[in-house]
Coordinates of C-alpha atoms in Angstrom, one line a residue:
Chain A
X1 CA 6.4 -183.7 46.6
X2 CA 7.8 -180.3 46.0
X3 CA 5.9 -177.5 47.7
X4 CA 2.8 -176.6 45.6
X5 CA 2.6 -173.0 44.2
X6 CA -0.3 -172.3 46.6
X7 CA 1.7 -173.5 49.6
X8 CA 4.6 -171.3 48.5
X9 CA 2.4 -168.3 48.2
X10 CA 0.7 -169.1 51.6
X11 CA 4.1 -169.5 53.3
X12 CA 5.7 -166.4 51.8
X13 CA 5.5 -163.2 53.9
X14 CA 2.4 -161.1 53.3
X15 CA 3.2 -158.6 50.5
X16 CA 1.3 -155.4 50.0
Chain B
X1 CA -24.8 -150.5 65.7
X2 CA -21.5 -152.2 65.3
X3 CA -19.5 -152.6 68.5
X4 CA -16.0 -151.0 68.5
X5 CA -14.4 -154.5 67.9
X6 CA -16.7 -155.0 65.0
X7 CA -15.8 -151.6 63.6
X8 CA -12.1 -152.5 63.8
X9 CA -12.7 -155.9 62.2
X10 CA -14.6 -154.2 59.3
X11 CA -11.9 -151.6 58.8
X12 CA -9.2 -154.3 58.9
X13 CA -11.0 -156.4 56.3
X14 CA -11.7 -153.4 54.0
X15 CA -8.2 -152.2 54.2
X16 CA -6.7 -155.6 53.4
X17 CA -9.2 -156.1 50.6
X18 CA -8.4 -152.7 49.0
X19 CA -4.7 -153.0 49.3
X20 CA -4.7 -155.9 46.9
X21 CA -5.2 -155.1 43.3
X22 CA -4.1 -156.4 39.9
X23 CA -0.9 -154.6 38.8
X24 CA -1.3 -151.7 36.4
X25 CA 1.0 -153.3 33.8
X26 CA -1.7 -156.0 33.3
X27 CA -4.7 -153.8 33.3
X28 CA -2.9 -151.5 30.9
X29 CA -2.7 -154.4 28.4
X30 CA -6.5 -154.4 28.3
X31 CA -6.2 -151.2 26.3
X32 CA -3.2 -152.1 24.2
X33 CA -3.2 -155.7 23.1
X34 CA -4.9 -156.6 19.9
X35 CA -8.2 -158.4 19.9
X36 CA -7.5 -161.8 18.6
X37 CA -9.2 -164.7 20.5
X38 CA -5.7 -166.0 21.2
X39 CA -4.5 -162.6 22.7
X40 CA -7.7 -162.3 24.7
X41 CA -7.3 -165.8 26.1
X42 CA -3.7 -165.1 27.1
X43 CA -4.5 -161.7 28.6
X44 CA -7.5 -163.1 30.6
X45 CA -5.5 -166.0 32.0
X46 CA -2.7 -163.6 32.9
X47 CA -5.3 -161.4 34.7
X48 CA -6.8 -164.5 36.4
X49 CA -3.4 -165.6 37.6
X50 CA -2.7 -162.2 39.1
X51 CA -6.2 -162.4 40.6
X52 CA -5.3 -165.6 42.4
X53 CA -2.2 -164.1 43.9
X54 CA -4.3 -161.1 45.1
X55 CA -6.8 -163.5 46.6
X56 CA -4.1 -165.5 48.4
X57 CA -2.6 -162.3 49.9
X58 CA -6.1 -161.2 51.1
X59 CA -6.8 -164.7 52.5
X60 CA -3.5 -164.8 54.4
X61 CA -4.5 -161.7 56.3
X62 CA -8.0 -162.9 57.3
X63 CA -8.2 -162.9 61.1
X64 CA -7.3 -166.4 62.4
X65 CA -6.5 -167.9 59.0
X66 CA -2.9 -168.5 59.9
X67 CA -3.9 -170.5 63.0
X68 CA -5.6 -173.1 60.8
X69 CA -4.0 -176.4 59.8
X70 CA -2.0 -175.9 56.5
X71 CA -3.9 -178.5 54.6
X72 CA -7.1 -176.9 55.6
X73 CA -5.8 -173.5 54.4
X74 CA -5.1 -175.0 51.0
X75 CA -8.5 -176.7 50.9
X76 CA -10.2 -173.4 51.8
X77 CA -8.4 -171.5 49.0
X78 CA -9.0 -174.2 46.4
X79 CA -12.7 -174.6 47.5
X80 CA -13.4 -170.8 47.4
X81 CA -11.2 -169.5 44.6
X82 CA -13.8 -169.6 41.8
X83 CA -16.5 -168.0 44.0
X84 CA -14.2 -165.3 45.4
X85 CA -12.9 -164.5 41.9
X86 CA -16.5 -164.2 40.5
X87 CA -17.3 -161.8 43.4
X88 CA -14.2 -159.7 42.7
X89 CA -14.9 -159.6 39.0
X90 CA -18.5 -158.5 39.7
X91 CA -17.1 -155.7 41.8
X92 CA -14.6 -154.7 39.1
X93 CA -17.4 -154.6 36.5
X94 CA -19.9 -152.9 38.7
X95 CA -17.8 -150.5 40.7
X96 CA -14.2 -150.2 40.1
X97 CA -13.2 -150.1 36.5
X98 CA -13.4 -146.9 34.5
X99 CA -16.4 -147.2 32.2
X100 CA -14.4 -147.5 29.0
X101 CA -12.3 -150.4 30.4
X102 CA -15.4 -152.4 31.4
X103 CA -16.6 -152.5 27.8
X104 CA -13.1 -153.5 26.6
X105 CA -12.9 -156.3 29.2
X106 CA -16.3 -157.5 28.4
X107 CA -15.4 -157.4 24.7
X108 CA -12.3 -159.5 25.3
X109 CA -14.2 -162.0 27.4
X110 CA -16.8 -162.4 24.7
X111 CA -14.0 -162.9 22.1
X112 CA -11.8 -165.3 24.0
X113 CA -13.2 -168.7 22.9
X114 CA -15.4 -169.1 25.9
X115 CA -18.9 -170.5 25.1
X116 CA -21.9 -168.2 25.4
X117 CA -23.5 -170.8 27.6
X118 CA -21.1 -169.6 30.3
X119 CA -20.7 -166.0 29.4
X120 CA -24.4 -165.1 29.5
X121 CA -25.0 -166.4 33.1
X122 CA -21.8 -164.8 34.2
X123 CA -22.8 -161.3 33.1
X124 CA -26.3 -161.9 34.4
X125 CA -24.7 -162.6 37.8
X126 CA -22.6 -159.5 37.7
X127 CA -25.8 -157.5 36.8
X128 CA -27.7 -159.1 39.7
X129 CA -25.0 -157.9 42.1
X130 CA -25.1 -154.5 40.6
X131 CA -28.9 -154.3 41.2
X132 CA -28.2 -155.1 44.9
X133 CA -26.1 -151.9 45.0
X134 CA -23.5 -153.6 47.1
X135 CA -21.1 -151.3 48.9
X136 CA -17.3 -151.9 49.1
X137 CA -17.7 -153.1 52.7
X138 CA -20.2 -155.7 51.6
X139 CA -17.9 -157.0 48.8
X140 CA -15.0 -157.3 51.1
X141 CA -16.9 -159.0 53.9
X142 CA -18.8 -161.3 51.6
X143 CA -15.5 -162.4 50.0
X144 CA -14.1 -163.1 53.4
X145 CA -17.2 -165.1 54.3
X146 CA -16.9 -167.1 51.0
X147 CA -13.3 -167.9 51.7
X148 CA -14.0 -169.0 55.3
X149 CA -16.8 -171.4 54.4
X150 CA -16.5 -174.5 56.6
X151 CA -18.3 -177.0 54.3
X152 CA -15.7 -177.1 51.6
X153 CA -14.3 -180.5 50.4
X154 CA -11.4 -182.0 52.4
X155 CA -11.7 -179.6 55.3
X156 CA -10.7 -181.5 58.5
X157 CA -11.4 -179.0 61.2
X158 CA -14.7 -177.4 60.1
X159 CA -15.4 -176.1 63.5
X160 CA -12.3 -173.8 63.6
X161 CA -13.3 -172.4 60.2
X162 CA -16.8 -171.8 61.4
X163 CA -15.5 -169.9 64.4
X164 CA -13.6 -167.6 62.0
X165 CA -16.5 -167.1 59.7
X166 CA -19.2 -166.3 62.3
X167 CA -18.0 -162.8 63.4
X168 CA -17.7 -161.8 59.8
X169 CA -21.3 -162.9 59.1
X170 CA -22.5 -160.9 62.2
X171 CA -20.7 -157.8 61.0
X172 CA -22.1 -158.2 57.5
X173 CA -25.7 -158.7 58.8
X174 CA -25.5 -155.5 61.0
X175 CA -23.9 -153.6 58.1
X176 CA -26.8 -154.5 55.8
X177 CA -29.3 -153.2 58.3
X178 CA -27.3 -150.0 58.7
X179 CA -26.6 -149.4 55.0
X180 CA -29.9 -150.6 53.6
X181 CA -32.5 -149.7 56.2
X182 CA -35.1 -149.5 53.4
X183 CA -34.5 -153.1 52.5
X184 CA -34.6 -155.5 55.5
X185 CA -34.2 -158.4 53.0
X186 CA -30.8 -157.2 51.8
X187 CA -28.7 -159.5 53.9
X188 CA -30.8 -162.5 52.9
X189 CA -30.5 -161.5 49.3
X190 CA -26.7 -161.3 49.6
X191 CA -26.6 -164.8 51.1
X192 CA -28.9 -165.9 48.2
X193 CA -26.1 -164.8 45.8
X194 CA -23.7 -167.2 47.6
X195 CA -26.0 -170.1 46.4
X196 CA -25.6 -168.8 42.9
X197 CA -21.8 -168.6 43.3
X198 CA -21.9 -172.3 44.3
X199 CA -23.5 -173.1 41.0
X200 CA -20.8 -171.4 39.1
X201 CA -18.3 -173.3 41.1
X202 CA -19.9 -176.6 40.2
X203 CA -19.8 -175.8 36.5
X204 CA -16.4 -174.2 36.4
X205 CA -14.5 -177.2 35.2
X206 CA -16.8 -177.6 32.1
X207 CA -16.4 -173.9 31.5
X208 CA -12.7 -174.2 31.5
X209 CA -12.8 -177.1 29.0
X210 CA -15.0 -175.0 26.7
X211 CA -12.6 -172.1 27.1
X212 CA -9.4 -173.9 26.1
X213 CA -9.2 -172.7 22.5
X214 CA -6.7 -174.4 20.3
X215 CA -5.6 -176.4 23.4
X216 CA -4.0 -173.4 25.0
X217 CA -2.6 -174.0 28.5
X218 CA -3.5 -172.3 31.7
X219 CA -0.7 -171.1 33.9
X220 CA 0.6 -173.5 36.6
X221 CA -1.0 -171.5 39.4
X222 CA -4.4 -171.6 37.7
X223 CA -4.0 -175.3 37.0
X224 CA -3.4 -175.9 40.7
X225 CA -6.1 -173.7 42.1
X226 CA -8.7 -174.8 39.5
X227 CA -7.6 -178.4 39.6
X228 CA -7.0 -178.5 35.9
X229 CA -4.5 -181.1 34.5

């Protein structure tokens, strides 16, 4: 299944 | 006193917690949008969505979180989101927001279609935290402790989560002794509030159902983190 939104947020680089 | 390692852990958590905040353009809407139940619902769900993004960014930076299994990371976020958001909202009401905005935000929550059965306990909880006179350090550490709670549903490697939570609890306990010497029960009372947060978590799904005025939709991110269809 396509990456869940949470997974996308978790995998994205930490933003300030 | 706190050891040098504990001092740096505390500063790191505080700094990461304070860096994340809901963007100005959303909080500005608090003052501008009109006061219909529909507008209030949309504005509050927009704020909650931004709140979740803030929470994820804070969580990603928690010491050791990135070493956990990905599925456990998701399970921790989903299991703690409601509780962490209640804590953050309590801080916003009790400490952060300029006085005028607090009244506006409360006004909007009370006129957004949510049932009083949920609104009254929510504001009582915020008040109970205000009475504890929690410091910013305590809010940030308690939020980190809530997120790294090992006994959430679907967590496979509870032990690893417990190892990440323990040092935070130790710092929080010492901090309470240092910041509230007149109240040796302060740490225990903080932990007592975690039990209350669990109760909100258990009733959250019903609250959301009562909140869905005219079958409005929640945003995709809220649906995912709150497990709403």
